[in-house]
Backbone as ProteinMPNN parsed JSONL, in Angstrom:
{"seq_chain_A": "MAMLTIFLLLSAAFALGDARDLNDTENQIIENLIRNLPIESEEMGAKEKRELQTRSSSCPPGWHRYETHCYHYVPIMAKWPEAEHYCLLLGGNLASVHSLSQYNFLQSVIQSSANGAQRTWIGANDAIKEGLWLWSDGSRFSYQNWGQRQPDNYIHVAGNDNTNGREHCMEMNYGGTMLSPEYSPVIHQTF", "coords_chain_A": {"N_chain_A": [[0.847, -1.174, 0.0], [0.526, 2.226, -0.748], [2.204, 5.164, 0.522], [1.147, 8.215, 2.088], [0.983, 11.783, 2.539], [-0.324, 13.413, 5.369], [-3.372, 15.167, 5.634], [-4.546, 17.046, 7.908], [-7.144, 17.753, 10.223], [-7.462, 19.174, 13.194], [-7.712, 19.568, 16.747], [-6.012, 21.168, 19.303], [-6.825, 20.652, 21.878], [-8.019, 18.099, 21.744], [-5.798, 16.568, 21.122], [-3.996, 16.95, 23.262], [-5.156, 15.695, 25.517], [-4.878, 12.927, 25.071], [-2.186, 12.485, 24.733], [-0.312, 11.122, 26.362], [-0.774, 8.434, 25.858], [0.152, 7.884, 23.341], [2.383, 6.782, 20.691], [5.901, 7.513, 19.951], [6.076, 8.641, 17.337], [3.439, 9.532, 16.877], [3.217, 11.375, 18.999], [5.163, 13.219, 18.168], [4.005, 14.202, 15.796], [1.708, 15.461, 16.832], [2.911, 17.368, 18.535], [4.266, 18.96, 16.622], [2.084, 19.97, 15.175], [0.7, 21.414, 17.149], [2.68, 23.248, 17.829], [2.645, 24.868, 15.592], [0.298, 26.272, 15.803], [-1.091, 29.481, 16.41], [-0.478, 31.286, 19.423], [-2.198, 32.902, 21.97], [-1.01, 35.815, 23.437], [0.153, 38.054, 26.053], [1.235, 40.178, 24.812], [-0.252, 40.695, 22.612], [-2.407, 42.899, 20.894], [-5.665, 44.416, 21.512], [-7.226, 44.23, 19.193], [-6.009, 42.085, 17.776], [-6.452, 40.033, 19.63], [-9.285, 39.873, 19.586], [-9.623, 39.089, 16.927], [-8.325, 36.569, 16.923], [-9.969, 35.251, 18.749], [-12.423, 35.276, 17.366], [-11.758, 33.756, 15.078], [-11.116, 31.296, 16.299], [-13.57, 30.532, 17.261], [-14.867, 29.597, 15.078], [-13.148, 28.052, 13.205], [-9.927, 26.699, 13.956], [-6.931, 28.772, 13.746], [-5.346, 28.795, 10.584], [-6.78, 26.721, 9.59], [-9.394, 25.613, 7.349], [-12.683, 26.458, 6.692], [-15.605, 24.716, 5.709], [-18.917, 24.615, 5.292], [-20.1, 22.714, 7.885], [-17.664, 21.723, 8.699], [-14.134, 21.694, 9.419], [-11.015, 22.029, 7.788], [-7.644, 21.0, 7.417], [-4.355, 21.008, 6.185], [-1.657, 18.911, 6.622], [1.581, 18.019, 6.096], [2.414, 14.945, 6.413], [3.898, 11.81, 6.142], [2.134, 8.861, 5.425], [0.437, 5.669, 5.311], [-2.858, 4.799, 4.057], [-4.515, 3.509, 6.148], [-3.028, 4.27, 8.425], [-3.134, 7.053, 8.208], [-5.901, 7.522, 8.555], [-6.11, 6.51, 11.145], [-4.515, 8.351, 12.63], [-6.087, 10.606, 12.211], [-8.415, 9.846, 13.582], [-7.376, 9.658, 16.193], [-7.042, 12.318, 16.664], [-9.557, 13.316, 16.696], [-10.986, 13.419, 14.275], [-11.638, 12.54, 10.814], [-10.447, 11.161, 7.687], [-11.128, 13.196, 4.847], [-14.466, 13.414, 3.546], [-16.42, 13.508, 0.553], [-19.169, 15.211, -0.709], [-20.361, 16.808, -2.6], [-19.989, 18.717, -5.67], [-19.125, 21.317, -5.177], [-17.93, 21.033, -2.654], [-15.898, 19.236, -3.298], [-14.401, 20.871, -5.058], [-13.675, 22.838, -3.219], [-12.017, 21.33, -1.45], [-9.997, 20.7, -3.262], [-8.941, 23.266, -3.679], [-7.927, 23.827, -1.119], [-5.949, 21.843, -0.89], [-4.285, 22.553, -3.069], [-3.471, 25.161, -2.371], [-2.216, 24.7, 0.068], [-0.278, 22.751, -0.458], [1.108, 23.764, -2.536], [0.304, 23.064, -5.18], [-1.243, 20.399, -7.125], [-1.297, 17.912, -5.221], [-1.14, 14.394, -4.784], [-3.622, 12.913, -2.847], [-4.949, 11.348, 0.008], [-8.351, 10.509, 0.633], [-11.339, 9.898, 2.583], [-12.721, 7.588, 1.553], [-13.295, 4.077, 1.073], [-13.201, 0.661, -0.095], [-12.757, -1.618, 1.327], [-14.164, -3.42, 2.922], [-16.191, -4.641, 1.363], [-15.769, -5.497, -1.927], [-16.113, -3.002, -4.346], [-18.159, -1.72, -2.979], [-18.284, 1.287, -1.859], [-17.447, 3.185, 0.966], [-17.604, 5.902, 3.313], [-15.166, 6.861, 5.692], [-16.06, 8.345, 7.844], [-18.607, 7.526, 8.226], [-20.653, 8.736, 6.818], [-23.035, 9.004, 4.075], [-22.203, 7.551, 0.942], [-22.551, 9.2, -1.748], [-21.803, 11.044, -3.695], [-20.876, 11.205, -7.084], [-19.312, 12.283, -9.095], [-16.648, 11.611, -10.106], [-13.458, 10.988, -11.701], [-13.353, 9.586, -15.067], [-14.597, 6.293, -15.143], [-14.137, 5.925, -12.408], [-14.632, 5.498, -8.86], [-11.954, 3.072, -9.088], [-10.154, -0.044, -9.05], [-7.487, 0.122, -9.552], [-4.125, -0.186, -8.822], [-1.271, 1.631, -8.585], [1.317, 1.045, -7.82], [3.074, -1.836, -7.4], [3.292, -3.954, -4.624], [4.244, -5.455, -1.474], [1.768, -5.764, 0.028], [-0.493, -7.24, 0.445], [-2.76, -6.652, -1.125], [-3.338, -7.764, -3.508], [-3.016, -6.449, -5.934], [-5.153, -4.732, -5.939], [-6.767, -1.697, -5.266], [-7.958, -0.335, -2.366], [-8.536, 2.056, -1.228], [-9.34, 5.545, -1.491], [-8.078, 8.244, -3.433], [-7.417, 11.709, -4.145], [-6.49, 13.695, -6.986], [-4.988, 11.954, -8.675], [-3.554, 12.209, -11.072], [-1.823, 14.159, -10.359], [1.077, 15.731, -8.806], [3.515, 13.441, -7.782], [5.255, 12.413, -5.072], [7.679, 10.359, -4.785], [6.28, 7.132, -4.037], [4.363, 8.393, -2.412], [1.865, 10.391, -0.815], [-0.505, 13.064, -0.019], [-2.682, 13.222, 2.641], [-6.118, 14.138, 3.48], [-8.156, 15.356, 6.077], [-11.169, 15.648, 8.027], [-13.006, 17.437, 10.515], [-15.724, 17.854, 12.66], [-17.027, 20.725, 14.151]], "CA_chain_A": [[0.0, 0.0, 0.0], [1.32, 3.437, -0.887], [2.242, 6.085, 1.654], [0.645, 9.546, 1.783], [1.157, 12.838, 3.515], [-1.64, 13.565, 5.995], [-4.07, 16.437, 5.597], [-5.214, 16.898, 9.193], [-7.992, 18.702, 10.916], [-7.393, 18.752, 14.571], [-7.786, 20.548, 17.808], [-4.984, 20.909, 20.31], [-7.483, 20.09, 23.057], [-8.171, 16.661, 21.537], [-4.482, 15.944, 21.101], [-3.34, 17.008, 24.557], [-5.735, 14.745, 26.458], [-4.447, 11.559, 24.813], [-0.766, 12.468, 24.368], [0.452, 10.148, 27.139], [-1.017, 7.092, 25.343], [0.578, 7.809, 21.954], [3.775, 6.411, 20.472], [6.769, 8.658, 19.68], [5.713, 9.267, 16.064], [2.194, 10.252, 17.081], [3.517, 12.536, 19.832], [5.893, 14.192, 17.354], [3.022, 14.815, 14.91], [0.881, 16.357, 17.629], [3.744, 18.491, 18.963], [4.491, 19.831, 15.464], [0.842, 20.658, 14.856], [0.431, 22.388, 18.202], [3.704, 24.274, 17.72], [2.308, 25.76, 14.491], [-0.896, 27.049, 16.104], [-0.782, 30.737, 17.098], [-0.812, 31.302, 20.844], [-2.556, 34.221, 22.463], [-0.05, 36.278, 24.434], [-0.162, 39.354, 26.626], [1.753, 41.193, 23.906], [-1.218, 40.926, 21.551], [-3.311, 44.016, 21.093], [-7.077, 44.052, 21.624], [-7.716, 43.842, 17.87], [-5.498, 40.749, 17.481], [-7.135, 39.086, 20.512], [-10.64, 39.689, 19.057], [-9.506, 38.321, 15.685], [-8.018, 35.188, 17.294], [-11.156, 34.7, 19.385], [-13.402, 35.055, 16.301], [-11.316, 32.629, 14.258], [-11.164, 30.039, 17.04], [-14.954, 30.123, 17.468], [-15.325, 28.893, 13.884], [-12.112, 27.047, 12.951], [-8.63, 27.159, 14.458], [-6.099, 29.477, 12.763], [-4.678, 27.93, 9.619], [-7.73, 25.725, 9.111], [-10.309, 26.132, 6.336], [-14.047, 26.024, 7.006], [-16.588, 24.455, 4.657], [-20.157, 24.256, 5.97], [-19.938, 22.401, 9.31], [-16.385, 21.05, 8.917], [-12.893, 22.437, 9.273], [-10.008, 21.225, 7.098], [-6.275, 21.485, 7.579], [-3.38, 20.175, 5.485], [-0.407, 18.713, 7.352], [2.363, 17.081, 5.276], [2.988, 13.83, 7.161], [3.837, 10.604, 5.327], [1.394, 7.762, 6.053], [-0.445, 4.833, 4.51], [-4.246, 5.165, 4.315], [-4.99, 3.145, 7.494], [-2.326, 5.096, 9.415], [-3.683, 8.407, 8.1], [-7.211, 7.509, 9.213], [-5.86, 6.308, 12.576], [-4.091, 9.638, 13.176], [-7.257, 11.478, 12.216], [-9.277, 9.412, 14.68], [-6.732, 10.056, 17.448], [-7.164, 13.76, 16.798], [-10.966, 13.687, 16.707], [-11.538, 13.621, 12.939], [-11.54, 11.468, 9.823], [-10.065, 11.612, 6.36], [-12.249, 13.955, 4.287], [-15.469, 12.813, 2.673], [-16.859, 14.457, -0.474], [-20.6, 15.027, -0.935], [-20.853, 17.688, -3.664], [-18.946, 19.282, -6.52], [-18.558, 22.499, -4.519], [-17.028, 20.558, -1.601], [-14.732, 18.69, -4.004], [-13.606, 22.022, -5.506], [-13.114, 23.445, -2.015], [-10.888, 20.503, -1.01], [-8.923, 20.895, -4.244], [-8.296, 24.562, -3.428], [-7.148, 23.702, 0.116], [-4.759, 21.052, -1.215], [-3.398, 23.31, -3.949], [-2.859, 26.29, -1.663], [-1.38, 24.191, 1.156], [0.818, 21.921, -0.962], [1.661, 24.435, -3.717], [0.007, 22.294, -6.38], [-2.178, 19.277, -7.012], [-0.647, 16.741, -4.628], [-1.976, 13.21, -4.603], [-4.139, 13.084, -1.493], [-5.941, 10.391, 0.498], [-9.605, 10.952, 1.23], [-11.851, 8.861, 3.467], [-13.479, 6.48, 0.964], [-12.624, 2.789, 0.884], [-14.072, -0.489, -0.349], [-12.036, -2.74, 1.93], [-15.094, -4.377, 3.522], [-16.787, -5.393, 0.253], [-15.281, -4.984, -3.202], [-17.072, -2.215, -5.113], [-19.064, -1.001, -2.084], [-17.468, 2.364, -1.3], [-17.955, 3.769, 2.205], [-16.78, 6.969, 3.889], [-14.684, 6.483, 7.024], [-16.818, 9.06, 8.878], [-19.937, 6.937, 8.316], [-21.635, 9.443, 6.002], [-23.499, 8.287, 2.877], [-21.365, 7.69, -0.251], [-23.495, 9.513, -2.82], [-21.164, 11.849, -4.742], [-20.457, 10.319, -8.169], [-18.636, 13.03, -10.155], [-15.22, 11.32, -10.089], [-12.918, 10.838, -13.047], [-13.95, 8.524, -15.87], [-14.465, 4.927, -14.611], [-13.629, 5.984, -11.043], [-13.403, 4.869, -8.38], [-11.648, 1.741, -9.608], [-9.258, -0.792, -8.172], [-6.137, 0.143, -10.092], [-3.075, 0.191, -7.879], [-0.175, 2.054, -9.455], [2.605, 0.538, -7.344], [2.975, -3.205, -6.882], [4.031, -4.056, -3.369], [3.944, -6.588, -0.599], [0.793, -5.235, 0.974], [-1.643, -8.145, 0.47], [-3.932, -6.113, -1.808], [-3.508, -8.503, -4.762], [-3.123, -5.505, -7.037], [-6.393, -3.961, -5.847], [-6.712, -0.496, -4.447], [-9.176, -0.282, -1.562], [-8.634, 3.384, -0.639], [-9.523, 6.559, -2.521], [-7.232, 9.426, -3.399], [-7.683, 12.789, -5.09], [-5.327, 14.176, -7.746], [-4.152, 10.844, -9.137], [-2.659, 12.705, -12.12], [-1.029, 15.255, -9.814], [2.457, 15.503, -8.421], [3.743, 12.269, -6.944], [6.539, 12.457, -4.396], [7.896, 8.917, -4.684], [4.911, 6.624, -4.013], [3.771, 8.951, -1.206], [0.923, 11.454, -1.145], [-0.931, 13.928, 1.064], [-4.06, 12.993, 3.033], [-7.031, 15.194, 3.901], [-9.124, 14.876, 7.062], [-12.106, 16.667, 8.48], [-13.527, 17.317, 11.873], [-16.883, 18.706, 12.887], [-17.033, 21.549, 15.369]], "C_chain_A": [[0.891, 1.234, 0.0], [1.242, 4.284, 0.379], [1.711, 7.432, 1.186], [1.046, 10.522, 2.862], [-0.225, 13.115, 4.099], [-2.134, 15.003, 5.957], [-4.965, 16.39, 6.826], [-6.085, 18.072, 9.578], [-7.916, 18.331, 12.37], [-7.525, 19.908, 15.52], [-6.75, 20.189, 18.851], [-5.606, 20.285, 21.557], [-7.674, 18.586, 22.922], [-6.828, 15.976, 21.677], [-3.863, 15.894, 22.493], [-3.867, 15.967, 25.532], [-5.218, 13.334, 26.287], [-2.953, 11.437, 24.564], [0.015, 11.399, 25.118], [0.305, 8.729, 26.608], [-0.489, 6.884, 23.925], [2.025, 7.365, 21.839], [4.581, 7.654, 20.097], [6.398, 9.38, 18.396], [4.451, 10.095, 16.218], [2.414, 11.493, 17.934], [4.235, 13.616, 19.038], [4.939, 14.926, 16.41], [2.208, 15.849, 15.67], [1.679, 17.577, 18.072], [3.987, 19.464, 17.818], [3.24, 20.622, 15.114], [0.534, 21.743, 15.879], [1.415, 23.55, 18.12], [3.354, 25.303, 16.642], [1.035, 26.566, 14.722], [-0.503, 28.347, 16.807], [-1.249, 30.677, 18.551], [-1.107, 32.738, 21.254], [-1.552, 34.629, 23.54], [-0.473, 37.644, 24.955], [0.315, 40.484, 25.736], [0.772, 41.512, 22.786], [-2.086, 42.119, 21.904], [-4.751, 43.534, 21.15], [-7.63, 43.564, 20.289], [-7.281, 42.412, 17.529], [-6.19, 39.693, 18.344], [-8.554, 38.81, 20.022], [-10.612, 38.829, 17.798], [-9.236, 36.846, 15.986], [-9.245, 34.516, 17.902], [-12.23, 34.386, 18.339], [-13.027, 33.845, 15.465], [-11.468, 31.318, 15.014], [-12.594, 29.601, 17.329], [-15.518, 29.435, 16.235], [-14.375, 27.75, 13.559], [-10.803, 27.579, 13.518], [-7.841, 27.892, 13.369], [-5.379, 28.481, 11.858], [-5.57, 26.831, 9.072], [-8.667, 26.401, 8.119], [-11.697, 25.561, 6.598], [-14.846, 25.802, 5.725], [-17.819, 23.887, 5.348], [-19.874, 23.936, 7.435], [-18.614, 21.723, 9.636], [-15.222, 22.02, 8.758], [-11.854, 21.496, 8.672], [-8.642, 21.85, 7.284], [-5.323, 20.502, 6.915], [-2.094, 20.109, 6.301], [0.4, 17.673, 6.589], [3.104, 16.029, 6.096], [2.829, 12.573, 6.316], [3.115, 9.484, 6.079], [0.658, 6.942, 5.005], [-1.881, 5.185, 4.898], [-4.71, 4.75, 5.714], [-4.314, 3.968, 8.596], [-2.868, 6.518, 9.405], [-5.033, 8.493, 8.806], [-7.054, 7.347, 10.725], [-5.435, 7.623, 13.242], [-5.274, 10.592, 13.263], [-8.196, 11.13, 13.375], [-8.696, 9.811, 16.033], [-6.932, 11.537, 17.725], [-8.608, 14.24, 16.676], [-11.589, 13.9, 15.35], [-11.475, 12.371, 12.1], [-10.892, 12.039, 8.577], [-11.308, 12.231, 5.728], [-13.188, 13.094, 3.463], [-15.952, 13.908, 1.723], [-18.322, 14.167, -0.799], [-21.178, 15.92, -2.021], [-19.672, 18.199, -4.485], [-18.317, 20.505, -5.855], [-17.612, 22.092, -3.389], [-15.752, 19.981, -2.214], [-13.811, 19.83, -4.448], [-12.952, 22.735, -4.331], [-11.886, 22.66, -1.542], [-9.707, 20.636, -1.97], [-8.188, 22.207, -3.973], [-7.458, 24.529, -2.152], [-5.852, 22.945, -0.159], [-3.782, 21.889, -2.028], [-2.734, 24.478, -3.239], [-1.912, 25.822, -0.559], [-0.149, 23.457, 0.663], [1.484, 22.532, -2.19], [1.484, 23.602, -4.978], [-0.932, 21.146, -6.089], [-1.453, 18.036, -6.521], [-1.633, 15.586, -4.543], [-2.338, 13.12, -3.126], [-5.15, 12.002, -1.131], [-7.201, 11.125, 0.911], [-10.232, 9.725, 1.889], [-12.622, 7.706, 2.875], [-12.634, 5.221, 0.857], [-13.661, 1.721, 0.573], [-13.432, -1.761, 0.202], [-12.977, -3.8, 2.508], [-15.728, -5.262, 2.457], [-16.367, -4.724, -1.047], [-16.398, -4.267, -3.968], [-18.085, -1.461, -4.275], [-18.24, 0.052, -1.353], [-18.183, 2.991, -0.115], [-17.032, 4.903, 2.633], [-16.387, 6.568, 5.306], [-15.418, 7.208, 8.144], [-18.244, 8.536, 9.021], [-20.993, 7.637, 7.484], [-21.92, 8.665, 4.715], [-22.587, 8.572, 1.688], [-22.287, 7.928, -1.442], [-22.872, 10.325, -3.952], [-20.596, 10.919, -5.804], [-19.639, 11.013, -9.248], [-17.118, 12.86, -10.096], [-14.717, 11.294, -11.519], [-13.589, 9.671, -13.76], [-13.59, 7.147, -15.303], [-13.876, 4.9, -13.19], [-14.798, 5.976, -10.064], [-13.215, 3.472, -8.979], [-10.715, 1.036, -8.634], [-7.843, -0.836, -8.701], [-5.17, 0.563, -9.001], [-1.827, 0.443, -8.699], [1.176, 1.498, -9.046], [2.389, -0.874, -6.811], [3.804, -3.292, -5.616], [3.629, -5.29, -2.597], [2.954, -6.154, 0.465], [-0.498, -6.046, 1.02], [-2.899, -7.576, -0.174], [-4.231, -6.854, -3.095], [-3.722, -7.57, -5.946], [-4.387, -4.679, -7.02], [-6.21, -2.805, -4.868], [-8.025, -0.416, -3.675], [-9.413, 1.092, -0.949], [-8.682, 4.419, -1.752], [-8.567, 7.727, -2.314], [-7.723, 10.448, -4.408], [-6.379, 13.09, -5.813], [-4.415, 13.058, -8.21], [-3.17, 11.298, -10.209], [-1.746, 13.813, -11.635], [0.379, 14.841, -9.464], [2.559, 14.301, -7.501], [5.141, 12.365, -6.367], [6.882, 11.039, -3.999], [6.512, 8.277, -4.683], [4.159, 7.148, -2.803], [2.936, 10.172, -1.557], [0.561, 12.283, 0.071], [-2.381, 13.682, 1.428], [-4.825, 14.248, 3.446], [-7.891, 14.614, 5.011], [-10.105, 15.977, 7.395], [-12.525, 16.396, 9.914], [-14.68, 18.279, 12.015], [-16.709, 19.471, 14.189], [-18.449, 21.91, 15.71]], "O_chain_A": [[1.909, 1.264, 0.691], [0.332, 4.133, 1.193], [1.816, 7.758, 0.004], [1.405, 10.127, 3.971], [-1.213, 13.054, 3.368], [-1.378, 15.938, 6.222], [-6.026, 15.766, 6.798], [-5.78, 19.228, 9.284], [-8.296, 17.216, 12.727], [-7.456, 21.075, 15.132], [-6.628, 19.027, 19.238], [-4.966, 19.47, 22.222], [-7.504, 17.861, 23.903], [-6.734, 14.913, 22.29], [-3.264, 14.884, 22.862], [-3.089, 15.407, 26.304], [-5.125, 12.599, 27.27], [-2.492, 10.353, 24.207], [0.935, 10.816, 24.545], [1.165, 7.89, 26.872], [-0.668, 5.805, 23.361], [2.81, 7.543, 22.77], [4.011, 8.734, 19.941], [6.403, 10.61, 18.361], [4.389, 11.231, 15.746], [1.863, 12.552, 17.635], [3.952, 14.802, 19.21], [5.051, 16.14, 16.241], [2.038, 16.978, 15.209], [1.183, 18.701, 17.996], [3.923, 20.676, 18.021], [3.322, 21.808, 14.792], [0.153, 22.856, 15.518], [1.034, 24.703, 18.317], [3.719, 26.473, 16.758], [0.715, 27.452, 13.928], [0.334, 28.324, 17.71], [-2.286, 30.09, 18.86], [-0.362, 33.662, 20.927], [-1.281, 33.855, 24.458], [-1.339, 38.305, 24.381], [-0.137, 41.621, 25.875], [0.948, 42.505, 22.08], [-2.451, 42.321, 23.062], [-5.028, 42.368, 20.867], [-8.405, 42.608, 20.244], [-8.089, 41.617, 17.05], [-6.484, 38.595, 17.871], [-8.997, 37.662, 20.03], [-11.458, 37.953, 17.614], [-9.846, 35.968, 15.376], [-9.531, 33.355, 17.61], [-12.878, 33.342, 18.417], [-13.875, 33.001, 15.173], [-11.905, 30.324, 14.435], [-12.827, 28.427, 17.616], [-16.542, 28.756, 16.325], [-14.769, 26.586, 13.633], [-10.595, 28.792, 13.554], [-8.067, 27.65, 12.184], [-4.871, 27.458, 12.317], [-5.16, 26.086, 8.183], [-8.726, 27.629, 8.058], [-11.873, 24.348, 6.713], [-14.773, 26.593, 4.785], [-17.767, 22.801, 5.923], [-19.441, 24.824, 8.169], [-18.45, 21.199, 10.737], [-15.318, 23.027, 8.057], [-11.815, 20.312, 9.003], [-8.499, 23.073, 7.307], [-5.474, 19.29, 7.07], [-1.511, 21.141, 6.632], [-0.056, 16.539, 6.446], [4.276, 16.201, 6.43], [1.735, 12.298, 5.822], [3.442, 9.191, 7.23], [0.298, 7.452, 3.944], [-2.108, 5.798, 5.942], [-5.265, 5.59, 6.422], [-4.954, 4.323, 9.585], [-3.044, 7.125, 10.461], [-5.281, 9.428, 9.567], [-7.78, 7.974, 11.497], [-5.946, 7.966, 14.308], [-5.446, 11.295, 14.259], [-8.705, 12.017, 14.06], [-9.427, 10.252, 16.92], [-6.983, 11.96, 18.88], [-8.854, 15.441, 16.565], [-12.651, 14.519, 15.271], [-11.281, 11.271, 12.617], [-10.797, 13.256, 8.422], [-12.426, 11.828, 6.046], [-12.763, 12.167, 2.774], [-15.897, 15.093, 2.052], [-18.682, 13.035, -1.123], [-22.362, 15.81, -2.339], [-18.519, 18.128, -4.059], [-17.107, 20.71, -5.957], [-16.588, 22.745, -3.187], [-14.655, 20.212, -1.706], [-12.598, 19.772, -4.246], [-11.81, 23.184, -4.429], [-10.839, 23.247, -1.266], [-8.555, 20.68, -1.54], [-6.959, 22.258, -4.031], [-6.39, 25.139, -2.103], [-4.781, 23.357, 0.288], [-2.591, 21.934, -1.718], [-1.559, 24.758, -3.475], [-0.91, 26.482, -0.284], [0.909, 23.527, 1.288], [2.329, 21.895, -2.819], [2.423, 23.454, -5.76], [-1.362, 20.946, -4.953], [-1.04, 17.199, -7.323], [-2.816, 15.783, -4.264], [-1.473, 13.236, -2.258], [-6.1, 11.764, -1.877], [-7.14, 12.221, 1.468], [-9.701, 8.622, 1.762], [-13.148, 6.891, 3.633], [-11.433, 5.275, 0.591], [-14.834, 1.849, 0.922], [-13.554, -2.837, -0.382], [-12.607, -4.972, 2.571], [-15.8, -6.481, 2.616], [-16.585, -3.528, -1.24], [-17.469, -4.824, -4.208], [-18.815, -0.629, -4.813], [-17.58, -0.244, -0.356], [-19.375, 3.292, -0.182], [-15.833, 4.877, 2.356], [-17.196, 5.995, 6.036], [-15.408, 6.743, 9.283], [-19.01, 9.041, 9.843], [-22.134, 7.177, 7.442], [-21.152, 7.788, 4.32], [-22.232, 9.727, 1.452], [-22.75, 6.979, -2.074], [-23.379, 10.291, -5.073], [-19.91, 9.951, -5.476], [-19.299, 10.375, -10.244], [-16.383, 13.846, -10.042], [-15.479, 11.554, -12.45], [-14.297, 8.873, -13.146], [-12.424, 6.87, -15.019], [-13.191, 3.946, -12.824], [-15.884, 6.424, -10.431], [-14.179, 2.79, -9.325], [-10.525, 1.496, -7.508], [-7.074, -1.729, -8.345], [-5.389, 1.571, -8.329], [-1.374, -0.437, -9.431], [2.1, 1.484, -9.859], [1.611, -1.08, -5.879], [4.908, -2.752, -5.556], [2.775, -6.065, -3.027], [3.259, -6.173, 1.658], [-1.495, -5.586, 1.577], [-4.004, -7.976, 0.191], [-5.262, -6.61, -3.721], [-4.509, -7.861, -6.846], [-4.676, -3.984, -7.994], [-5.591, -2.931, -3.811], [-9.097, -0.428, -4.28], [-10.389, 1.281, -0.223], [-8.132, 4.202, -2.831], [-8.288, 8.14, -1.189], [-8.363, 10.1, -5.4], [-5.296, 12.78, -5.316], [-3.193, 13.192, -8.149], [-2.043, 10.804, -10.245], [-0.97, 14.358, -12.419], [0.817, 13.737, -9.786], [1.783, 14.161, -6.556], [6.116, 12.394, -7.118], [6.414, 10.563, -2.965], [5.61, 8.846, -5.297], [3.377, 6.405, -2.211], [3.263, 10.904, -2.491], [1.246, 12.215, 1.092], [-3.254, 13.912, 0.592], [-4.229, 15.288, 3.724], [-8.325, 13.468, 4.897], [-9.867, 17.138, 7.06], [-12.408, 15.286, 10.432], [-14.61, 19.409, 11.532], [-16.291, 18.91, 15.202], [-18.689, 22.601, 16.7]]}, "name": "protein", "num_of_chains": 1, "seq": "MAMLTIFLLLSAAFALGDARDLNDTENQIIENLIRNLPIESEEMGAKEKRELQTRSSSCPPGWHRYETHCYHYVPIMAKWPEAEHYCLLLGGNLASVHSLSQYNFLQSVIQSSANGAQRTWIGANDAIKEGLWLWSDGSRFSYQNWGQRQPDNYIHVAGNDNTNGREHCMEMNYGGTMLSPEYSPVIHQTF"}
């Protein structure tokens, strides 16, 4: 199975509560994410404090809101199950797509965050039953405007991953930039 970079949506509050139970890699991911979040300080002026408070009431700084979800891109290498696991640890899931406008929104987040169309995991998989695609967040798989004959089971890299040449996980930007056989995941979290 190929590796991807993780596109995370998370809250420092979710991460801090479970940090003691995580392995070193997971702790490093959480520490890096928290380190990149702006911190309110006494040096901030009233205007900056109001702006931070307003942003945090909708989505954390650096995150992107779409309807009831917040999205954040974090370039961490992971296989699909690992990416989903990290998302779950942080209170979210890999992103699900339910409309063309949401698909376009996710594309814009990926392109602005990764400086181009990076290959990106999203939350769909057919690992339980071949051809029955499900979203990892449990939402209904109804969006159908994928590329021609997609989703399919083509796996671009043969490996020792027991998939028998079948791809059970969905990615966006298959024709986009590929950094070795590794990509960038997307996750979402509801606030």
